[in-house]
Amino acid sequence: MRAEIALMSGSAFAVTHHAFSSGAGRTSDGNGSHASTLKSPSYTKSVSWQHYPWSETKAAYRCFSNDKVSANKIMTPHKENITERAQQFKRVLVLQDTTELNYSGQKEKQGVGPKKHKDERNLFLHPQLVISESGVCLGVYDDYQWFRDELKTSKNTRQEICNDLLHKKHVSEKET
């Protein structure tokens, strides 16, 4: 399993390195060759734009659809490496922050929940970045993700309080 993870990490590095070293995206120049002339960053492109030749694109989609592949299995060796690298330093810092991703425009998107209004769809991401005191980045240790199952508003909260008060009657006041 470790060899597979290392291979996937190596492939991801090659793709990322290629995307940043050769410019973002590609277009045909009319002669059949592809030049890196698109102005938008490569990370906004689909997998088929990121991974080429076609065999690498197919491999990426097979990886994404494989039930044996999970975020935990991919992150475990990275966490182990970060822990090992952290031993070299007297002290490390774990920086963390919650980011809110807005998917309101993507109605079919699964794994997101409501924000303030029923039409808003959000996902929360809480990464943990480990760095040394001198600023050496050791890696992303974790990235907890969640969404709210149901909308919590002040109106809902007031209703819950009223319902609780209605149910808290003295025994003598209750009907038999």
mmCIF file with all atom_site columns, C-alpha atoms in Angstrom:
data_model
loop_
_atom_site.group_PDB
_atom_site.id
_atom_site.type_symbol
_atom_site.label_atom_id
_atom_site.label_alt_id
_atom_site.label_comp_id
_atom_site.label_asym_id
_atom_site.label_entity_id
_atom_site.label_seq_id
_atom_site.pdbx_PDB_ins_code
_atom_site.Cartn_x
_atom_site.Cartn_y
_atom_site.Cartn_z
_atom_site.occupancy
_atom_site.B_iso_or_equiv
_atom_site.pdbx_formal_charge
_atom_site.auth_seq_id
_atom_site.auth_comp_id
_atom_site.auth_asym_id
_atom_site.auth_atom_id
_atom_site.pdbx_PDB_model_num
ATOM 1   C CA . MET A 1 1   ? 0.000   0.000  0.000   1.00 0.00 ? 1   MET A CA 1
ATOM 2   C CA . ARG A 1 2   ? 2.832   2.416  0.824   1.00 0.00 ? 2   ARG A CA 1
ATOM 3   C CA . ALA A 1 3   ? 4.301   1.936  -2.667  1.00 0.00 ? 3   ALA A CA 1
ATOM 4   C CA . GLU A 1 4   ? 0.938   2.752  -4.228  1.00 0.00 ? 4   GLU A CA 1
ATOM 5   C CA . ILE A 1 5   ? 0.588   5.875  -2.103  1.00 0.00 ? 5   ILE A CA 1
ATOM 6   C CA . ALA A 1 6   ? 4.129   6.959  -2.962  1.00 0.00 ? 6   ALA A CA 1
ATOM 7   C CA . LEU A 1 7   ? 3.418   6.354  -6.641  1.00 0.00 ? 7   LEU A CA 1
ATOM 8   C CA . MET A 1 8   ? 0.195   8.376  -6.438  1.00 0.00 ? 8   MET A CA 1
ATOM 9   C CA . SER A 1 9   ? 2.026   11.146 -4.594  1.00 0.00 ? 9   SER A CA 1
ATOM 10  C CA . GLY A 1 10  ? 4.785   11.105 -7.189  1.00 0.00 ? 10  GLY A CA 1
ATOM 11  C CA . SER A 1 11  ? 2.252   11.283 -9.994  1.00 0.00 ? 11  SER A CA 1
ATOM 12  C CA . ALA A 1 12  ? 0.427   14.129 -8.274  1.00 0.00 ? 12  ALA A CA 1
ATOM 13  C CA . PHE A 1 13  ? 3.745   15.952 -7.835  1.00 0.00 ? 13  PHE A CA 1
ATOM 14  C CA . ALA A 1 14  ? 4.601   15.466 -11.495 1.00 0.00 ? 14  ALA A CA 1
ATOM 15  C CA . VAL A 1 15  ? 1.229   16.828 -12.556 1.00 0.00 ? 15  VAL A CA 1
ATOM 16  C CA . THR A 1 16  ? 1.445   19.768 -10.153 1.00 0.00 ? 16  THR A CA 1
ATOM 17  C CA . HIS A 1 17  ? 5.039   20.467 -11.150 1.00 0.00 ? 17  HIS A CA 1
ATOM 18  C CA . HIS A 1 18  ? 4.090   20.330 -14.825 1.00 0.00 ? 18  HIS A CA 1
ATOM 19  C CA . ALA A 1 19  ? 1.101   22.615 -14.306 1.00 0.00 ? 19  ALA A CA 1
ATOM 20  C CA . PHE A 1 20  ? 3.201   25.272 -12.585 1.00 0.00 ? 20  PHE A CA 1
ATOM 21  C CA . SER A 1 21  ? 6.420   24.929 -14.575 1.00 0.00 ? 21  SER A CA 1
ATOM 22  C CA . SER A 1 22  ? 4.902   24.969 -18.048 1.00 0.00 ? 22  SER A CA 1
ATOM 23  C CA . GLY A 1 23  ? 2.165   27.511 -17.505 1.00 0.00 ? 23  GLY A CA 1
ATOM 24  C CA . ALA A 1 24  ? -1.516  26.992 -16.938 1.00 0.00 ? 24  ALA A CA 1
ATOM 25  C CA . GLY A 1 25  ? -3.655  24.938 -19.243 1.00 0.00 ? 25  GLY A CA 1
ATOM 26  C CA . ARG A 1 26  ? -3.051  24.335 -22.917 1.00 0.00 ? 26  ARG A CA 1
ATOM 27  C CA . THR A 1 27  ? -4.527  25.213 -26.250 1.00 0.00 ? 27  THR A CA 1
ATOM 28  C CA . SER A 1 28  ? -3.870  24.142 -29.784 1.00 0.00 ? 28  SER A CA 1
ATOM 29  C CA . ASP A 1 29  ? -1.920  26.636 -31.869 1.00 0.00 ? 29  ASP A CA 1
ATOM 30  C CA . GLY A 1 30  ? -3.495  25.378 -35.095 1.00 0.00 ? 30  GLY A CA 1
ATOM 31  C CA . ASN A 1 31  ? -0.510  23.201 -36.023 1.00 0.00 ? 31  ASN A CA 1
ATOM 32  C CA . GLY A 1 32  ? -1.546  20.388 -33.707 1.00 0.00 ? 32  GLY A CA 1
ATOM 33  C CA . SER A 1 33  ? 0.901   21.300 -30.961 1.00 0.00 ? 33  SER A CA 1
ATOM 34  C CA . HIS A 1 34  ? -0.255  22.475 -27.576 1.00 0.00 ? 34  HIS A CA 1
ATOM 35  C CA . ALA A 1 35  ? 1.056   25.661 -26.062 1.00 0.00 ? 35  ALA A CA 1
ATOM 36  C CA . SER A 1 36  ? 0.531   26.874 -22.526 1.00 0.00 ? 36  SER A CA 1
ATOM 37  C CA . THR A 1 37  ? -1.338  30.036 -23.387 1.00 0.00 ? 37  THR A CA 1
ATOM 38  C CA . LEU A 1 38  ? -4.430  30.040 -21.172 1.00 0.00 ? 38  LEU A CA 1
ATOM 39  C CA . LYS A 1 39  ? -4.434  32.816 -18.596 1.00 0.00 ? 39  LYS A CA 1
ATOM 40  C CA . SER A 1 40  ? -6.436  31.005 -15.901 1.00 0.00 ? 40  SER A CA 1
ATOM 41  C CA . PRO A 1 41  ? -4.585  28.862 -13.338 1.00 0.00 ? 41  PRO A CA 1
ATOM 42  C CA . SER A 1 42  ? -4.301  25.147 -14.082 1.00 0.00 ? 42  SER A CA 1
ATOM 43  C CA . TYR A 1 43  ? -6.064  24.113 -10.871 1.00 0.00 ? 43  TYR A CA 1
ATOM 44  C CA . THR A 1 44  ? -9.331  25.430 -12.328 1.00 0.00 ? 44  THR A CA 1
ATOM 45  C CA . LYS A 1 45  ? -9.187  22.870 -15.136 1.00 0.00 ? 45  LYS A CA 1
ATOM 46  C CA . SER A 1 46  ? -10.766 19.418 -15.078 1.00 0.00 ? 46  SER A CA 1
ATOM 47  C CA . VAL A 1 47  ? -8.767  16.253 -14.514 1.00 0.00 ? 47  VAL A CA 1
ATOM 48  C CA . SER A 1 48  ? -8.527  15.692 -18.265 1.00 0.00 ? 48  SER A CA 1
ATOM 49  C CA . TRP A 1 49  ? -6.704  19.023 -18.567 1.00 0.00 ? 49  TRP A CA 1
ATOM 50  C CA . GLN A 1 50  ? -4.510  18.341 -15.556 1.00 0.00 ? 50  GLN A CA 1
ATOM 51  C CA . HIS A 1 51  ? -3.484  14.774 -16.353 1.00 0.00 ? 51  HIS A CA 1
ATOM 52  C CA . TYR A 1 52  ? -2.299  14.060 -19.833 1.00 0.00 ? 52  TYR A CA 1
ATOM 53  C CA . PRO A 1 53  ? -1.625  11.796 -21.723 1.00 0.00 ? 53  PRO A CA 1
ATOM 54  C CA . TRP A 1 54  ? -4.970  9.998  -21.682 1.00 0.00 ? 54  TRP A CA 1
ATOM 55  C CA . SER A 1 55  ? -3.569  7.010  -19.751 1.00 0.00 ? 55  SER A CA 1
ATOM 56  C CA . GLU A 1 56  ? -2.856  9.290  -16.771 1.00 0.00 ? 56  GLU A CA 1
ATOM 57  C CA . THR A 1 57  ? -6.360  10.774 -16.971 1.00 0.00 ? 57  THR A CA 1
ATOM 58  C CA . LYS A 1 58  ? -7.899  7.287  -16.911 1.00 0.00 ? 58  LYS A CA 1
ATOM 59  C CA . ALA A 1 59  ? -5.650  6.336  -13.984 1.00 0.00 ? 59  ALA A CA 1
ATOM 60  C CA . ALA A 1 60  ? -6.787  9.400  -12.017 1.00 0.00 ? 60  ALA A CA 1
ATOM 61  C CA . TYR A 1 61  ? -10.473 8.600  -12.574 1.00 0.00 ? 61  TYR A CA 1
ATOM 62  C CA . ARG A 1 62  ? -9.890  4.942  -11.600 1.00 0.00 ? 62  ARG A CA 1
ATOM 63  C CA . CYS A 1 63  ? -8.229  6.138  -8.400  1.00 0.00 ? 63  CYS A CA 1
ATOM 64  C CA . PHE A 1 64  ? -11.130 8.487  -7.571  1.00 0.00 ? 64  PHE A CA 1
ATOM 65  C CA . SER A 1 65  ? -13.733 5.756  -8.094  1.00 0.00 ? 65  SER A CA 1
ATOM 66  C CA . ASN A 1 66  ? -11.839 3.004  -6.234  1.00 0.00 ? 66  ASN A CA 1
ATOM 67  C CA . ASP A 1 67  ? -13.632 2.059  -2.999  1.00 0.00 ? 67  ASP A CA 1
ATOM 68  C CA . LYS A 1 68  ? -10.305 1.033  -1.426  1.00 0.00 ? 68  LYS A CA 1
ATOM 69  C CA . VAL A 1 69  ? -8.948  4.574  -1.727  1.00 0.00 ? 69  VAL A CA 1
ATOM 70  C CA . SER A 1 70  ? -9.937  6.911  1.091   1.00 0.00 ? 70  SER A CA 1
ATOM 71  C CA . ALA A 1 71  ? -8.740  10.276 2.338   1.00 0.00 ? 71  ALA A CA 1
ATOM 72  C CA . ASN A 1 72  ? -7.511  8.598  5.524   1.00 0.00 ? 72  ASN A CA 1
ATOM 73  C CA . LYS A 1 73  ? -5.399  6.058  3.611   1.00 0.00 ? 73  LYS A CA 1
ATOM 74  C CA . ILE A 1 74  ? -3.877  8.818  1.517   1.00 0.00 ? 74  ILE A CA 1
ATOM 75  C CA . MET A 1 75  ? -3.213  11.111 4.506   1.00 0.00 ? 75  MET A CA 1
ATOM 76  C CA . THR A 1 76  ? -1.746  8.460  6.862   1.00 0.00 ? 76  THR A CA 1
ATOM 77  C CA . PRO A 1 77  ? 1.747   8.310  5.275   1.00 0.00 ? 77  PRO A CA 1
ATOM 78  C CA . HIS A 1 78  ? 1.810   12.112 5.043   1.00 0.00 ? 78  HIS A CA 1
ATOM 79  C CA . LYS A 1 79  ? 0.966   12.398 8.755   1.00 0.00 ? 79  LYS A CA 1
ATOM 80  C CA . GLU A 1 80  ? 3.702   9.884  9.588   1.00 0.00 ? 80  GLU A CA 1
ATOM 81  C CA . ASN A 1 81  ? 6.234   11.856 7.523   1.00 0.00 ? 81  ASN A CA 1
ATOM 82  C CA . ILE A 1 82  ? 5.219   15.145 9.147   1.00 0.00 ? 82  ILE A CA 1
ATOM 83  C CA . THR A 1 83  ? 5.575   13.600 12.613  1.00 0.00 ? 83  THR A CA 1
ATOM 84  C CA . GLU A 1 84  ? 9.005   12.227 11.667  1.00 0.00 ? 84  GLU A CA 1
ATOM 85  C CA . ARG A 1 85  ? 10.181  15.581 10.234  1.00 0.00 ? 85  ARG A CA 1
ATOM 86  C CA . ALA A 1 86  ? 8.885   17.420 13.320  1.00 0.00 ? 86  ALA A CA 1
ATOM 87  C CA . GLN A 1 87  ? 11.339  15.430 15.475  1.00 0.00 ? 87  GLN A CA 1
ATOM 88  C CA . GLN A 1 88  ? 14.163  17.484 13.920  1.00 0.00 ? 88  GLN A CA 1
ATOM 89  C CA . PHE A 1 89  ? 12.876  20.650 15.565  1.00 0.00 ? 89  PHE A CA 1
ATOM 90  C CA . LYS A 1 90  ? 12.712  21.738 19.179  1.00 0.00 ? 90  LYS A CA 1
ATOM 91  C CA . ARG A 1 91  ? 9.226   23.172 18.687  1.00 0.00 ? 91  ARG A CA 1
ATOM 92  C CA . VAL A 1 92  ? 6.665   23.175 15.862  1.00 0.00 ? 92  VAL A CA 1
ATOM 93  C CA . LEU A 1 93  ? 3.511   25.206 15.397  1.00 0.00 ? 93  LEU A CA 1
ATOM 94  C CA . VAL A 1 94  ? 0.193   23.793 14.245  1.00 0.00 ? 94  VAL A CA 1
ATOM 95  C CA . LEU A 1 95  ? -1.679  26.579 12.481  1.00 0.00 ? 95  LEU A CA 1
ATOM 96  C CA . GLN A 1 96  ? -5.376  26.017 11.941  1.00 0.00 ? 96  GLN A CA 1
ATOM 97  C CA . ASP A 1 97  ? -8.300  27.969 10.616  1.00 0.00 ? 97  ASP A CA 1
ATOM 98  C CA . THR A 1 98  ? -11.822 27.257 9.428   1.00 0.00 ? 98  THR A CA 1
ATOM 99  C CA . THR A 1 99  ? -12.656 28.161 5.843   1.00 0.00 ? 99  THR A CA 1
ATOM 100 C CA . GLU A 1 100 ? -16.167 28.256 4.464   1.00 0.00 ? 100 GLU A CA 1
ATOM 101 C CA . LEU A 1 101 ? -16.601 27.068 0.866   1.00 0.00 ? 101 LEU A CA 1
ATOM 102 C CA . ASN A 1 102 ? -19.749 28.287 -0.888  1.00 0.00 ? 102 ASN A CA 1
ATOM 103 C CA . TYR A 1 103 ? -21.407 25.828 -3.302  1.00 0.00 ? 103 TYR A CA 1
ATOM 104 C CA . SER A 1 104 ? -24.684 27.728 -3.710  1.00 0.00 ? 104 SER A CA 1
ATOM 105 C CA . GLY A 1 105 ? -24.405 27.683 -7.497  1.00 0.00 ? 105 GLY A CA 1
ATOM 106 C CA . GLN A 1 106 ? -24.035 23.894 -7.614  1.00 0.00 ? 106 GLN A CA 1
ATOM 107 C CA . LYS A 1 107 ? -27.456 22.486 -6.745  1.00 0.00 ? 107 LYS A CA 1
ATOM 108 C CA . GLU A 1 108 ? -26.505 18.834 -7.401  1.00 0.00 ? 108 GLU A CA 1
ATOM 109 C CA . LYS A 1 109 ? -23.347 19.002 -5.252  1.00 0.00 ? 109 LYS A CA 1
ATOM 110 C CA . GLN A 1 110 ? -23.447 16.341 -2.521  1.00 0.00 ? 110 GLN A CA 1
ATOM 111 C CA . GLY A 1 111 ? -21.796 16.604 0.882   1.00 0.00 ? 111 GLY A CA 1
ATOM 112 C CA . VAL A 1 112 ? -22.674 20.233 1.542   1.00 0.00 ? 112 VAL A CA 1
ATOM 113 C CA . GLY A 1 113 ? -25.286 21.800 3.782   1.00 0.00 ? 113 GLY A CA 1
ATOM 114 C CA . PRO A 1 114 ? -27.253 25.002 4.370   1.00 0.00 ? 114 PRO A CA 1
ATOM 115 C CA . LYS A 1 115 ? -25.761 28.242 5.676   1.00 0.00 ? 115 LYS A CA 1
ATOM 116 C CA . LYS A 1 116 ? -28.158 31.049 6.575   1.00 0.00 ? 116 LYS A CA 1
ATOM 117 C CA . HIS A 1 117 ? -30.799 30.557 3.926   1.00 0.00 ? 117 HIS A CA 1
ATOM 118 C CA . LYS A 1 118 ? -32.195 27.341 2.467   1.00 0.00 ? 118 LYS A CA 1
ATOM 119 C CA . ASP A 1 119 ? -30.742 28.164 -0.979  1.00 0.00 ? 119 ASP A CA 1
ATOM 120 C CA . GLU A 1 120 ? -27.180 28.601 0.311   1.00 0.00 ? 120 GLU A CA 1
ATOM 121 C CA . ARG A 1 121 ? -25.007 25.480 0.308   1.00 0.00 ? 121 ARG A CA 1
ATOM 122 C CA . ASN A 1 122 ? -21.724 25.447 2.193   1.00 0.00 ? 122 ASN A CA 1
ATOM 123 C CA . LEU A 1 123 ? -18.919 23.166 3.320   1.00 0.00 ? 123 LEU A CA 1
ATOM 124 C CA . PHE A 1 124 ? -16.531 23.955 6.165   1.00 0.00 ? 124 PHE A CA 1
ATOM 125 C CA . LEU A 1 125 ? -12.847 23.032 5.920   1.00 0.00 ? 125 LEU A CA 1
ATOM 126 C CA . HIS A 1 126 ? -10.515 23.118 8.942   1.00 0.00 ? 126 HIS A CA 1
ATOM 127 C CA . PRO A 1 127 ? -6.901  22.380 7.880   1.00 0.00 ? 127 PRO A CA 1
ATOM 128 C CA . GLN A 1 128 ? -3.951  22.018 10.254  1.00 0.00 ? 128 GLN A CA 1
ATOM 129 C CA . LEU A 1 129 ? -0.656  23.260 8.814   1.00 0.00 ? 129 LEU A CA 1
ATOM 130 C CA . VAL A 1 130 ? 2.503   22.230 10.691  1.00 0.00 ? 130 VAL A CA 1
ATOM 131 C CA . ILE A 1 131 ? 5.506   24.585 10.520  1.00 0.00 ? 131 ILE A CA 1
ATOM 132 C CA . SER A 1 132 ? 8.736   25.008 12.456  1.00 0.00 ? 132 SER A CA 1
ATOM 133 C CA . GLU A 1 133 ? 9.460   28.118 14.517  1.00 0.00 ? 133 GLU A CA 1
ATOM 134 C CA . SER A 1 134 ? 11.721  29.339 11.719  1.00 0.00 ? 134 SER A CA 1
ATOM 135 C CA . GLY A 1 135 ? 8.908   28.996 9.157   1.00 0.00 ? 135 GLY A CA 1
ATOM 136 C CA . VAL A 1 136 ? 9.809   25.687 7.510   1.00 0.00 ? 136 VAL A CA 1
ATOM 137 C CA . CYS A 1 137 ? 6.566   24.127 6.275   1.00 0.00 ? 137 CYS A CA 1
ATOM 138 C CA . LEU A 1 138 ? 6.343   20.484 7.329   1.00 0.00 ? 138 LEU A CA 1
ATOM 139 C CA . GLY A 1 139 ? 2.971   19.824 5.688   1.00 0.00 ? 139 GLY A CA 1
ATOM 140 C CA . VAL A 1 140 ? -0.784  19.732 6.130   1.00 0.00 ? 140 VAL A CA 1
ATOM 141 C CA . TYR A 1 141 ? -1.467  17.318 8.978   1.00 0.00 ? 141 TYR A CA 1
ATOM 142 C CA . ASP A 1 142 ? -5.241  17.191 8.781   1.00 0.00 ? 142 ASP A CA 1
ATOM 143 C CA . ASP A 1 143 ? -8.175  18.796 7.002   1.00 0.00 ? 143 ASP A CA 1
ATOM 144 C CA . TYR A 1 144 ? -11.369 18.165 8.905   1.00 0.00 ? 144 TYR A CA 1
ATOM 145 C CA . GLN A 1 145 ? -14.441 18.819 6.718   1.00 0.00 ? 145 GLN A CA 1
ATOM 146 C CA . TRP A 1 146 ? -18.079 19.137 7.737   1.00 0.00 ? 146 TRP A CA 1
ATOM 147 C CA . PHE A 1 147 ? -21.382 20.754 6.927   1.00 0.00 ? 147 PHE A CA 1
ATOM 148 C CA . ARG A 1 148 ? -24.489 21.558 8.900   1.00 0.00 ? 148 ARG A CA 1
ATOM 149 C CA . ASP A 1 149 ? -27.233 18.970 8.452   1.00 0.00 ? 149 ASP A CA 1
ATOM 150 C CA . GLU A 1 150 ? -29.990 21.467 9.104   1.00 0.00 ? 150 GLU A CA 1
ATOM 151 C CA . LEU A 1 151 ? -30.325 25.193 9.174   1.00 0.00 ? 151 LEU A CA 1
ATOM 152 C CA . LYS A 1 152 ? -30.047 26.754 12.641  1.00 0.00 ? 152 LYS A CA 1
ATOM 153 C CA . THR A 1 153 ? -31.572 30.219 12.733  1.00 0.00 ? 153 THR A CA 1
ATOM 154 C CA . SER A 1 154 ? -32.681 32.465 15.577  1.00 0.00 ? 154 SER A CA 1
ATOM 155 C CA . LYS A 1 155 ? -36.299 31.755 14.582  1.00 0.00 ? 155 LYS A CA 1
ATOM 156 C CA . ASN A 1 156 ? -35.715 27.990 14.893  1.00 0.00 ? 156 ASN A CA 1
ATOM 157 C CA . THR A 1 157 ? -33.999 28.508 18.243  1.00 0.00 ? 157 THR A CA 1
ATOM 158 C CA . ARG A 1 158 ? -36.898 30.622 19.577  1.00 0.00 ? 158 ARG A CA 1
ATOM 159 C CA . GLN A 1 159 ? -39.363 27.928 18.451  1.00 0.00 ? 159 GLN A CA 1
ATOM 160 C CA . GLU A 1 160 ? -37.339 25.230 20.215  1.00 0.00 ? 160 GLU A CA 1
ATOM 161 C CA . ILE A 1 161 ? -37.342 27.288 23.446  1.00 0.00 ? 161 ILE A CA 1
ATOM 162 C CA . CYS A 1 162 ? -41.112 27.862 23.221  1.00 0.00 ? 162 CYS A CA 1
ATOM 163 C CA . ASN A 1 163 ? -41.706 24.155 22.585  1.00 0.00 ? 163 ASN A CA 1
ATOM 164 C CA . ASP A 1 164 ? -39.573 23.274 25.596  1.00 0.00 ? 164 ASP A CA 1
ATOM 165 C CA . LEU A 1 165 ? -41.552 25.704 27.788  1.00 0.00 ? 165 LEU A CA 1
ATOM 166 C CA . LEU A 1 166 ? -44.850 24.212 26.609  1.00 0.00 ? 166 LEU A CA 1
ATOM 167 C CA . HIS A 1 167 ? -43.670 20.738 27.511  1.00 0.00 ? 167 HIS A CA 1
ATOM 168 C CA . LYS A 1 168 ? -42.445 21.749 30.970  1.00 0.00 ? 168 LYS A CA 1
ATOM 169 C CA . LYS A 1 169 ? -45.794 21.856 32.745  1.00 0.00 ? 169 LYS A CA 1
ATOM 170 C CA . HIS A 1 170 ? -46.323 20.932 36.331  1.00 0.00 ? 170 HIS A CA 1
ATOM 171 C CA . VAL A 1 171 ? -47.807 17.460 36.814  1.00 0.00 ? 171 VAL A CA 1
ATOM 172 C CA . SER A 1 172 ? -51.034 18.956 38.212  1.00 0.00 ? 172 SER A CA 1
ATOM 173 C CA . GLU A 1 173 ? -51.518 20.993 34.996  1.00 0.00 ? 173 GLU A CA 1
ATOM 174 C CA . LYS A 1 174 ? -51.274 17.991 32.697  1.00 0.00 ? 174 LYS A CA 1
ATOM 175 C CA . GLU A 1 175 ? -54.356 16.151 31.487  1.00 0.00 ? 175 GLU A CA 1
ATOM 176 C CA . THR A 1 176 ? -54.848 12.582 32.620  1.00 0.00 ? 176 THR A CA 1
#
